[in-house]
Coordinates of C-alpha atoms and ligand atoms in Angstrom, one line a residue:
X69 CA -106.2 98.0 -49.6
X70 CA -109.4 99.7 -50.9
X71 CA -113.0 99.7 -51.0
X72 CA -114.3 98.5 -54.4
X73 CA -117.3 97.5 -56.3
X74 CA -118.0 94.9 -58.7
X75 CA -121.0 94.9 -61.0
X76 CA -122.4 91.7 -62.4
X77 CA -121.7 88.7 -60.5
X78 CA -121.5 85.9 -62.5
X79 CA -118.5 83.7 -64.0
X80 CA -116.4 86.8 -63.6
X81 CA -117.4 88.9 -61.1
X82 CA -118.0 86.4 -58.6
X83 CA -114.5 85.3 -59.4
X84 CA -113.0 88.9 -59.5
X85 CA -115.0 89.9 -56.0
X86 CA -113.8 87.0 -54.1
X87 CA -110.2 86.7 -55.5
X88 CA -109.7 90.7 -54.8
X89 CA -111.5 90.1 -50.7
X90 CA -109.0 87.3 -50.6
X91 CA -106.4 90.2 -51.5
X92 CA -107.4 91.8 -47.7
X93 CA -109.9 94.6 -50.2
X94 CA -113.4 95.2 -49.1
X95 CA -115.7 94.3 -52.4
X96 CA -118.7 95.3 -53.0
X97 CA -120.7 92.4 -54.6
X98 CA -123.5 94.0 -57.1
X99 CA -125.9 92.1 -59.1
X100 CA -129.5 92.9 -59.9
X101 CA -130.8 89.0 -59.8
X102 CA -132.1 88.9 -56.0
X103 CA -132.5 85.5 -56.0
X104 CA -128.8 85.1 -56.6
X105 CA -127.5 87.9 -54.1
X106 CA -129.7 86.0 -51.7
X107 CA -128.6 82.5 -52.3
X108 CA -124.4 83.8 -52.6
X109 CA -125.7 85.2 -48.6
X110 CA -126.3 82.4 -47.5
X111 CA -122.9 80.3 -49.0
X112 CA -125.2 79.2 -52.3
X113 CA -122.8 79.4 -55.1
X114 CA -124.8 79.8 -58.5
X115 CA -122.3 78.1 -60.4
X116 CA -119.8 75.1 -60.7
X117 CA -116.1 76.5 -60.5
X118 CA -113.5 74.5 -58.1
X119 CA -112.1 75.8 -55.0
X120 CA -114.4 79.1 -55.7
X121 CA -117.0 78.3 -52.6
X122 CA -114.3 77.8 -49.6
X123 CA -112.9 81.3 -50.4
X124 CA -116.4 82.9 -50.9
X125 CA -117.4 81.6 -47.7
X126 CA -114.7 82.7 -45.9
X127 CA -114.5 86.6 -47.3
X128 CA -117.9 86.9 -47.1
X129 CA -117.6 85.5 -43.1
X130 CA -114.6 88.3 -42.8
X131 CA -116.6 90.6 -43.9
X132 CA -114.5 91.5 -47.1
X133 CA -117.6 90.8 -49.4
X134 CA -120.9 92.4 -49.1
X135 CA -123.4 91.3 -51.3
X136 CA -125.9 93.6 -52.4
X137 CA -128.9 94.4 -55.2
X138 CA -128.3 98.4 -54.1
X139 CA -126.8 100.5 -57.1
X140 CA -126.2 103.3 -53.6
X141 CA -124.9 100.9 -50.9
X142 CA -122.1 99.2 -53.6
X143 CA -120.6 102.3 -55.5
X144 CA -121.3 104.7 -52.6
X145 CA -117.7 103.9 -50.9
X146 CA -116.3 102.3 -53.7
X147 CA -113.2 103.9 -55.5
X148 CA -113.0 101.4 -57.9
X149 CA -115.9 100.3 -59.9
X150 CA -115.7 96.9 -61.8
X151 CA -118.2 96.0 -64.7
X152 CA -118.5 92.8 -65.0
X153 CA -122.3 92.2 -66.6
X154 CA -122.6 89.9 -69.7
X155 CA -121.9 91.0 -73.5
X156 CA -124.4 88.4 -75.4
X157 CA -124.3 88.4 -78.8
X158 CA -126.7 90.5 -80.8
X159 CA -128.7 89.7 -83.8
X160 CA -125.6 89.8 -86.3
X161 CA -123.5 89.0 -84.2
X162 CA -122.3 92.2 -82.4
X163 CA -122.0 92.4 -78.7
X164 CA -124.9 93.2 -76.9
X165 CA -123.9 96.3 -74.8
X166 CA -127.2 97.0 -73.3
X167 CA -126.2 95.5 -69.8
X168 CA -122.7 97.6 -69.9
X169 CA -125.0 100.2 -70.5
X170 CA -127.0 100.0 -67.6
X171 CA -124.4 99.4 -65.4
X172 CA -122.9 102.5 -66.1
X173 CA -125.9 104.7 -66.1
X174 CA -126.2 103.1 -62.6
X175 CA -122.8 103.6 -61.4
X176 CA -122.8 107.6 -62.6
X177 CA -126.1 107.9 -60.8
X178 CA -124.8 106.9 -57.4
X179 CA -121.5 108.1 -57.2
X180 CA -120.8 110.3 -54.2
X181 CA -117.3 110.9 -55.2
X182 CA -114.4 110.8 -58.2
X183 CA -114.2 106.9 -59.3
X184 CA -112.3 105.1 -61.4
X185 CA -115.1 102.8 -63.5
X186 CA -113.0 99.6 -64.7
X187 CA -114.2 97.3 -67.7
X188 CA -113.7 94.2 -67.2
X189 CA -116.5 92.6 -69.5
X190 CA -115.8 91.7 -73.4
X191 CA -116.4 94.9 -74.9
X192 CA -115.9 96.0 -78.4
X193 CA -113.1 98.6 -79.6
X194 CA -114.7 102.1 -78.8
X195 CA -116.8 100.3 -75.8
X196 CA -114.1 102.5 -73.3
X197 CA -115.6 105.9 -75.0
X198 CA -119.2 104.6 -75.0
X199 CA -119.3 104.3 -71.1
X200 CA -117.6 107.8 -70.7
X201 CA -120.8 109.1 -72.6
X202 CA -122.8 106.9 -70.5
X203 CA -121.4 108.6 -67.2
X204 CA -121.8 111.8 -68.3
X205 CA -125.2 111.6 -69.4
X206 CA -126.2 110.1 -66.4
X207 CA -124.1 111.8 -63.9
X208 CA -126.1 114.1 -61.0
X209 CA -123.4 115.6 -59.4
X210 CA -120.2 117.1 -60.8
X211 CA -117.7 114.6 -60.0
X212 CA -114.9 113.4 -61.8
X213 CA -114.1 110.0 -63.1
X214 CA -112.1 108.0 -65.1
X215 CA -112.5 104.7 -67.4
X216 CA -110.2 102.2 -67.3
X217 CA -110.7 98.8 -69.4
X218 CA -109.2 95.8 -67.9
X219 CA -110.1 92.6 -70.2
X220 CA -110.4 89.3 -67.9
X221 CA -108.4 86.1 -69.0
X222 CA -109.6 83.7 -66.6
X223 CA -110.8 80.7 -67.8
X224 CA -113.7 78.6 -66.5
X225 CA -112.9 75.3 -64.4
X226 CA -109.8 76.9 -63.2
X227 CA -111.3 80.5 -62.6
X228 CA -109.5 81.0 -59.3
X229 CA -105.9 79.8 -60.2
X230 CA -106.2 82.0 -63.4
X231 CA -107.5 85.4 -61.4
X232 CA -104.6 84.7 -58.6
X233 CA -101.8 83.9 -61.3
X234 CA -102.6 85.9 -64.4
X235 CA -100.3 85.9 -67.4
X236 CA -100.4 89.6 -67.4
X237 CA -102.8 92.2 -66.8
X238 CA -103.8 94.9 -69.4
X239 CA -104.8 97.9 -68.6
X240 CA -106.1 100.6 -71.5
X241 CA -106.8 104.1 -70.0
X242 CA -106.7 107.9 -71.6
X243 CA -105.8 108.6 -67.7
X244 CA -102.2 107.2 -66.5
X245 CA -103.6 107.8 -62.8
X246 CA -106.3 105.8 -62.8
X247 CA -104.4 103.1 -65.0
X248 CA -102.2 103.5 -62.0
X249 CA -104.8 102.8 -59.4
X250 CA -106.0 99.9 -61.0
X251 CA -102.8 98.2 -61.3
X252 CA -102.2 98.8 -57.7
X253 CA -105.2 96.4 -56.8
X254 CA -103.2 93.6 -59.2
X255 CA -100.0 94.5 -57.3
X256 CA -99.6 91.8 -55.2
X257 CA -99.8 89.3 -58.3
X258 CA -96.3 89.0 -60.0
X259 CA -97.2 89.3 -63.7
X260 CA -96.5 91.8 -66.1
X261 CA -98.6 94.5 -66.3
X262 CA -99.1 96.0 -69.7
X263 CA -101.0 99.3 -70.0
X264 CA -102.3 100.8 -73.3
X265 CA -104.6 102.8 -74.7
X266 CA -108.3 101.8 -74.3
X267 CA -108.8 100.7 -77.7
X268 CA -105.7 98.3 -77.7
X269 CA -106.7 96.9 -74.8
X270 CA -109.9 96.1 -75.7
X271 CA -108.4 94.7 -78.6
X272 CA -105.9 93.0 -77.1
X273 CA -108.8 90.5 -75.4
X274 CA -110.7 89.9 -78.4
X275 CA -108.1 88.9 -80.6
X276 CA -106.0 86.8 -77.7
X277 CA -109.8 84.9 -77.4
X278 CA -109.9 84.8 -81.7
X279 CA -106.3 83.0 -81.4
X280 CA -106.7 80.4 -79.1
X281 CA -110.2 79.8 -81.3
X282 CA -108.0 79.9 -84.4
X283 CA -105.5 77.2 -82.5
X284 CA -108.3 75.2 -81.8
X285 CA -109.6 74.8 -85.6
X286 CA -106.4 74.9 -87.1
X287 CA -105.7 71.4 -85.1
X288 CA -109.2 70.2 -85.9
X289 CA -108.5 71.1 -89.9
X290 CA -105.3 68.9 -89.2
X291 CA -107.0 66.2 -87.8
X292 CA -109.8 65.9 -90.7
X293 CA -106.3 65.5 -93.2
X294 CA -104.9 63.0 -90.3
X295 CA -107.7 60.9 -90.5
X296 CA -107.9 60.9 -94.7
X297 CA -104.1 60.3 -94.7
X298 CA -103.7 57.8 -91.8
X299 CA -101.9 60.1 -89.4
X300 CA -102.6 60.3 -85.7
X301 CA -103.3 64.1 -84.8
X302 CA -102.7 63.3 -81.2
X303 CA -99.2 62.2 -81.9
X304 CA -98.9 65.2 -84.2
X305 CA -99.8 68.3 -81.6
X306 CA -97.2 66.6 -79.6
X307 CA -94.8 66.7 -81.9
X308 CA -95.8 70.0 -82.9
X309 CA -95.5 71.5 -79.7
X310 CA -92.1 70.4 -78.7
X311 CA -91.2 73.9 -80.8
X312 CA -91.3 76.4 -78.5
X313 CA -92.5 78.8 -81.2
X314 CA -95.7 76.4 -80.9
X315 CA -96.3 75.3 -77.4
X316 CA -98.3 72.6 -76.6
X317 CA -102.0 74.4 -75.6
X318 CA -104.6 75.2 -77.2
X319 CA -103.9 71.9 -79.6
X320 CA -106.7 69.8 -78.8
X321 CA -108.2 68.2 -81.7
X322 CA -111.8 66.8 -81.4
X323 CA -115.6 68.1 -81.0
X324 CA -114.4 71.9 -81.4
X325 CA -114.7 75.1 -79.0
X326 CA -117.6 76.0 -77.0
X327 CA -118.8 78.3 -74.2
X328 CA -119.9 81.8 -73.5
X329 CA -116.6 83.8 -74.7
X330 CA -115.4 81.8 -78.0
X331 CA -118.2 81.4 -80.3
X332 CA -119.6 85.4 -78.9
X333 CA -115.7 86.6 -79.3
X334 CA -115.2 85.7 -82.9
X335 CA -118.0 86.6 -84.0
X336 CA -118.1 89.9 -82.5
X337 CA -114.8 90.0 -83.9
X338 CA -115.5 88.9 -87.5
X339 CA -118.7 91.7 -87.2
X340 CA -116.5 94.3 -86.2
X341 CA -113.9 93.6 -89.1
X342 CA -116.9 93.2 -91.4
X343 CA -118.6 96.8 -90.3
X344 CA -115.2 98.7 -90.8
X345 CA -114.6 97.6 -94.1
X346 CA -112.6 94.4 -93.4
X347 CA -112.6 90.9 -94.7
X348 CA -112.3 88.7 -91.9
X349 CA -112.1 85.3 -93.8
X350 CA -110.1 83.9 -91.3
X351 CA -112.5 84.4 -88.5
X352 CA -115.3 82.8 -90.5
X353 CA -113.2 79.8 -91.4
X354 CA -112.4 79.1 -87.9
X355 CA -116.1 79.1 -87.0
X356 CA -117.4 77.0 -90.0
X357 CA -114.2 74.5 -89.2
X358 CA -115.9 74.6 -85.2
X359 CA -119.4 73.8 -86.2
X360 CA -118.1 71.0 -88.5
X361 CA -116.8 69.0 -86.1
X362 CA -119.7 68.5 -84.1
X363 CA -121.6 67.2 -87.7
X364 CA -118.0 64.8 -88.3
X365 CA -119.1 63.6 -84.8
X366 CA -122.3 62.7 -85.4
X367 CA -121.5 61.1 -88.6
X368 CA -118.8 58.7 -87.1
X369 CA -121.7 57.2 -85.0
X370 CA -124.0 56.9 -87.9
X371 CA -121.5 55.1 -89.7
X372 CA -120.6 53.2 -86.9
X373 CA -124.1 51.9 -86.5
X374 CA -126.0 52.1 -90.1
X375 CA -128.4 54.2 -89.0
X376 CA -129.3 56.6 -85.8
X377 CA -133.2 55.8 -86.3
X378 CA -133.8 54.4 -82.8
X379 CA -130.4 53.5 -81.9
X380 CA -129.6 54.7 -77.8
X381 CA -126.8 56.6 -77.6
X382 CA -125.1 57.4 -74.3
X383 CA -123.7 61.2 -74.3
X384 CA -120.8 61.1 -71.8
X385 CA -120.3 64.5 -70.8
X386 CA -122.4 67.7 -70.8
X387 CA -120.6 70.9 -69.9
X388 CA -118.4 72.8 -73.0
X389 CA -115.8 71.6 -71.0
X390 CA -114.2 69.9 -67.7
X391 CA -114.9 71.3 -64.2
X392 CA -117.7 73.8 -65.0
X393 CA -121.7 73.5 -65.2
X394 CA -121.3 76.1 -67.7
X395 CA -123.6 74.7 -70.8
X396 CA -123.5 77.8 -72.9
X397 CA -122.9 76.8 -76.3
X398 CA -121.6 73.5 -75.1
X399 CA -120.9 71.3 -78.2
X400 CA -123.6 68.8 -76.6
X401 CA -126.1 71.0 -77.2
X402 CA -125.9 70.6 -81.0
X403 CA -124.9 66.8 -81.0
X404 CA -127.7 65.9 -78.9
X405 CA -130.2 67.7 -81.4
X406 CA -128.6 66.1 -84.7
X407 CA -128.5 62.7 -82.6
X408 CA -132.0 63.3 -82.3
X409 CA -133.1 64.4 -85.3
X410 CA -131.8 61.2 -86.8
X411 CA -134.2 59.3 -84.6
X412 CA -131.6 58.4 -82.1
X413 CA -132.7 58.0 -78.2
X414 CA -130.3 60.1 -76.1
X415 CA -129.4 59.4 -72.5
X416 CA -126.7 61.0 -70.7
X417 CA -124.4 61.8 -68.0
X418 CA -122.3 64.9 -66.5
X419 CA -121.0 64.6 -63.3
X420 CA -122.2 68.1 -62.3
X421 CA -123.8 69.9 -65.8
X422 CA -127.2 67.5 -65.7
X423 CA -129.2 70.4 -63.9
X424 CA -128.1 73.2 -65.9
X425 CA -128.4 70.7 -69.1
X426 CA -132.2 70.5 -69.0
X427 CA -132.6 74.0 -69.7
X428 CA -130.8 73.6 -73.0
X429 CA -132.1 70.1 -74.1
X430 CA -135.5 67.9 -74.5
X431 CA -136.1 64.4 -74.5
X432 CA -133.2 63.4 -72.8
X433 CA -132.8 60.8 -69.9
X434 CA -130.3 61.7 -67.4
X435 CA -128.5 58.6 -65.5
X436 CA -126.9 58.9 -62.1
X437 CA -123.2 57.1 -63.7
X438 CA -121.4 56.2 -66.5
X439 CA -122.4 52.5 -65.9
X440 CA -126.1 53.0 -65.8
X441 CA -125.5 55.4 -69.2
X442 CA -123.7 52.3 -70.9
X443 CA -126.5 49.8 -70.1
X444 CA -128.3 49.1 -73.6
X445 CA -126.5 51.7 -74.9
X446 CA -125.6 50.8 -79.0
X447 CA -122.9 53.9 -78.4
X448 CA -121.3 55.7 -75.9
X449 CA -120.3 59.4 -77.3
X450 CA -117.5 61.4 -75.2
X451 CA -118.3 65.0 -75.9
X452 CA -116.5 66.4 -72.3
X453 CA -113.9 64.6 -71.0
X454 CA -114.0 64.7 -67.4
X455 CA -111.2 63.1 -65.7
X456 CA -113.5 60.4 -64.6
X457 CA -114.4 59.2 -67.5
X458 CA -111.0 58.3 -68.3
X459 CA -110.5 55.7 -65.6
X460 CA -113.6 53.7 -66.2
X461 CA -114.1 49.9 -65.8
X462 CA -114.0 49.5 -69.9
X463 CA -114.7 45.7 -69.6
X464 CA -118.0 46.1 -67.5
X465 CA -118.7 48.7 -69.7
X466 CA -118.8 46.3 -72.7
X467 CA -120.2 43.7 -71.3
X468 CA -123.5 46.1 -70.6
X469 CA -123.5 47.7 -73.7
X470 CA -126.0 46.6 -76.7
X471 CA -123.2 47.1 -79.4
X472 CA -119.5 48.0 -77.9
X473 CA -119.2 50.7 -80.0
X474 CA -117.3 54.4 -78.5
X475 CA -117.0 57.0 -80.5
X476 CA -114.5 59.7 -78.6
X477 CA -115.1 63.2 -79.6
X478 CA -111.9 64.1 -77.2
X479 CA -109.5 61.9 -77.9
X480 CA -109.7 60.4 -74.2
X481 CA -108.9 56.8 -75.0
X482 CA -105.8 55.1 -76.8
X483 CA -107.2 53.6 -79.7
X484 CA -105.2 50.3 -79.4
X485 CA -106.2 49.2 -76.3
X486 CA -110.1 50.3 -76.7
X487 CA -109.7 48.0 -79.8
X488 CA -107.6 45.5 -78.0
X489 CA -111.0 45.5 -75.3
X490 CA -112.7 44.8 -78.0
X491 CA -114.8 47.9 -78.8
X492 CA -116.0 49.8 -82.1
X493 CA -113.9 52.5 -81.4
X494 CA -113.9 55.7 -83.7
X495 CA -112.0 59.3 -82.3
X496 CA -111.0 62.4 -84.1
X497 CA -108.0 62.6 -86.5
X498 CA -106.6 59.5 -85.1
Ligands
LIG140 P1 -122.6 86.0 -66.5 O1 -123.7 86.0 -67.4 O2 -122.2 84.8 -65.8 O3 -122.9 87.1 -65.4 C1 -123.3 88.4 -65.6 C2 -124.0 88.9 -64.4 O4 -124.3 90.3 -64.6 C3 -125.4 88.2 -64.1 O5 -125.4 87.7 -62.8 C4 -126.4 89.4 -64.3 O6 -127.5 89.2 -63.4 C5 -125.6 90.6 -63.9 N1 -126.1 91.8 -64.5 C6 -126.6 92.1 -65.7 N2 -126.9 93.4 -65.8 C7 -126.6 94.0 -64.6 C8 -126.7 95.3 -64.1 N3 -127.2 96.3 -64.9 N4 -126.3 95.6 -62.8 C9 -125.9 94.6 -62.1 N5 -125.8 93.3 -62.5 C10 -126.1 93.0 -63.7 O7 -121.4 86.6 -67.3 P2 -119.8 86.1 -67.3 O8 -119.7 84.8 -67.9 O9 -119.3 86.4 -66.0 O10 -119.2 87.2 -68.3 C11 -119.2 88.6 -68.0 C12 -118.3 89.3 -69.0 O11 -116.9 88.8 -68.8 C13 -118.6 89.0 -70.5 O12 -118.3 90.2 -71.2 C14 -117.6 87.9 -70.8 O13 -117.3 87.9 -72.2 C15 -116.4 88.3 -70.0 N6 -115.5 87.1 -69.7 C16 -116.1 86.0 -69.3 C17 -115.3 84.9 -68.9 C18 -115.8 83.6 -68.5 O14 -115.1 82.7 -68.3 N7 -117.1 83.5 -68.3 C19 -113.9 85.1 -69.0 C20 -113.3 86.3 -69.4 C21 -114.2 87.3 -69.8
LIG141 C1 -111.6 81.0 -72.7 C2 -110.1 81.5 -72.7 O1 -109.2 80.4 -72.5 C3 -109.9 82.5 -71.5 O2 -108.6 83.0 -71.5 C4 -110.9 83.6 -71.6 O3 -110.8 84.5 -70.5 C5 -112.3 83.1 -71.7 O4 -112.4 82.2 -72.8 C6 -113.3 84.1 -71.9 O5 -113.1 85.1 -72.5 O6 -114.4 83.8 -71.4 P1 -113.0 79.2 -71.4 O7 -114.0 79.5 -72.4 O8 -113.3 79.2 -70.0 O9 -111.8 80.3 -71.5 O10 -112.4 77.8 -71.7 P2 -111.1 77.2 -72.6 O11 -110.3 76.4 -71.8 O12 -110.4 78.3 -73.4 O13 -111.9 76.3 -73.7 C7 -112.8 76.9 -74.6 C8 -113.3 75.8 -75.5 O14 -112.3 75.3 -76.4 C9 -113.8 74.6 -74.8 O15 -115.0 74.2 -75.4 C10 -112.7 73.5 -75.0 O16 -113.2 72.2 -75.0 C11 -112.2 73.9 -76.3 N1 -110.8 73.5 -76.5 C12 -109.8 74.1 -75.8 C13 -110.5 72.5 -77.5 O17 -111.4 72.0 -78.2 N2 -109.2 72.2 -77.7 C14 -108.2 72.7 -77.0 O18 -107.0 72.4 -77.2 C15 -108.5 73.7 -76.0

């Protein structure tokens, strides 16, 4: 067991703190938003991710997490060191290290002994050498250290489960020690454990993020040809995956990929290729194939109804995806503002996104259920497909509908029987 620190406690950090306490470690929780620290002392979670609160609550009552905004109370006993800040996107597109940056020039200045920095934020290839600098600049005592990237795979909506039963865990150091360390802390986790250089590593997270991406619009290019040709793509990602050279994930056809990671990831990737004399033309097709499907979306509801000018459209789902309040590039954001820039009226409904939501969007009415979304509604759009909304009363929803028209950016509903109820129903590549 050790004493370690994490820095930056959102998505990841929050989930890497309290999954490593659970582990019997004493973690350091470091963030400089007060208000947060605050609230995560008194059991206020400041996100959405399931089963995340019960074990916060618990570690924190153990006394396995401390939560802190003190750069010398967190790294001062800490032999590990965890960045886990965001890496927004800059300007063109490159990752924004300025948080990394800081994190590091904090960590060097309160170190009171040899530490092994980990990190665990997206960073791009040469990122490990960047924070060395950034120690050393900073540093106020001699004292030794070594930097160790360790990309996260977690995914949001099933953080937890991810963090406690990883695929693998890559480690990229110059120093097989404090590679060693590190892995120690993953030890009781049965997974491979693959360490590398730092560059590979970092590498190895950006283009595992790219792939899945690439899945994504590769399926959503299929479906477009499906729904030309009179295929369903549904049927044909099933069929697909039955090849175990395939697999089945990552085969979703509908409104595209969203989130913090994806659409930061790619890009940072296709930047990266770009600046070192590469010609990424994959990358950028998987992003223009992503941003197209939201437009195909808004289109099959424009069709569906002759015009937009007026019409109310019910948005059915919020968050870039199921089981998170994360609305970070959530495809919504960009159907609601091309719904409304064709005149339509938006109202909608997320069973737990509806707070975040309004930062992102304007003029939108937010209903308390899916009924009360449907009432008057001329169309009901699925952009996330909760599990709820899968199971809903479909004939009460018609019958309090203006015009029974669904349009299913997630494929959620068999078309047949939607049809068979009655309803206008459009969904991707099907
Ligand atoms: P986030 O925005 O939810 O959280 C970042 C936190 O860092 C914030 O609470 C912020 O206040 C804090 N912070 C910023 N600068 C700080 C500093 N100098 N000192 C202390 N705290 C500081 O970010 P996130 O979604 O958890 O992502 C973090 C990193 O992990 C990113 O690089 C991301 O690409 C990567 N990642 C994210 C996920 C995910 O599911 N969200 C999964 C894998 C990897
Ligand atoms: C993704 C990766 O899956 C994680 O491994 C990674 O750690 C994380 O990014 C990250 O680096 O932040 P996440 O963004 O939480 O995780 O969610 P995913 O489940 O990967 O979904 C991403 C987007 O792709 C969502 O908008 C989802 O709706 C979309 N998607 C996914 C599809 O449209 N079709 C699919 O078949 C799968």
């Amino acid at each position: 067991m050790m004493d370690i620190c994490v820095i930056g406690i959102g998505y990841v950090g929050l989930v890497t703190s309290t999954c490593f306490a659970d582990l019997g470690n004493k973690v350091f929780c470091l963030d400089t938003n007060e208000e947060k620290i605050e609230a995560l002392k008194k059991g206020i979670l400041p996100i959405f991710e399931p089963g995340l609160e019960e074990l916060v609550v618990r570690n924190y009552q153990s006394s396995r997490l401390v939560f802190t905004t003190d750069y010398d109370e967190a790294v001062g006993q800490a032999g590990v060191v965890l960045i886990a800040v965001g890496t927004p996107s800059g300007k063109e597109g490159e990752a924004d290290l300025h948080y990394v940056e800081a994190a590091a020039a904090g960590v060097a200045r309160s170190m009171t002994k040899p530490v092994v920095v980990v990190n665990k934020s997206t960073v791009p290839i040469g990122s490990g050498d960047f924070v060395v600098n950034v120690i050393r600049k900073n540093l106020t005592k001699d004292l030794d250290f070594a930097v160790v990237s360790n990309p996260e795979f977690l995914r949001e909506g099933s953080a937890v489960y991810d963090f406690m039963n990883p695929d693998r865990v890559v480690l990229g150091a110059t120093d097989r020690a404090a590679a060693d360390t590190v892995a120690e802390l993953y030890s009781s986790l049965k997974c491979p454990v693959l360490i590398t250089d730092l560059r590979t590593a970092e590498m190895i997270k950006y283009a595992s993020n790219a792939f899945l991406a690439t899945r994504v619009s590769f399926i959503n290019e299929i479906s477009r040809i499906c729904e030309r040709l009179g295929a369903d793509v549904k049927q044909v990602a099933l069929g697909m995956g039955y090849d175990r050279r395939i697999g089945h994930a990552f085969l979703d056809a509908g409104l595209g990929w969203g989130g913090s990671c994806f659409p930061k990831d790619v890009k940072a990737l296709e930047h990266m290729g770009a600046m070192n004399g590469c010609h990424p033309q994959l990358l950028r097709a998987v992003m223009e194939i992503n941003k197209d499907q939201r437009r195909h979306l808004v289109q099959k509801v424009r069709e569906a109804l002759g015009t937009l000018q007026d019409r109310k459209i019910g948005v059915l789902g919020l968050s870039f995806k199921p089981n998170t309040d994360d609305m970070r590039e959530a495809p919504s954001i960009e159907v609601v503002h091309l719904l409304q820039h064709e005149g339509a009226v938006v109202k909608a409904y997320d069973p737990v996104a509806q707070a975040v939501a309004n930062h992102y969007l304007t003029g939108v009415e937010y209903c308390q259920n899916p009924y009360e979304l449907a009432r008057g509604a001329d169309a009901l759009v699925v952009v996330t497909e909760w599990n709820e909304f899968k199971r809903l009363d479909m004939s009460r929803i018609k019958s309090i509908m203006r015009q029974p028209v669904v349009v299913d950016g997630r494929n959620i509903y068999d078309p047949a029987v939607m049809r068979q109820q009655g309803f206008v129903y459009l969904s991707m590549g099907r």
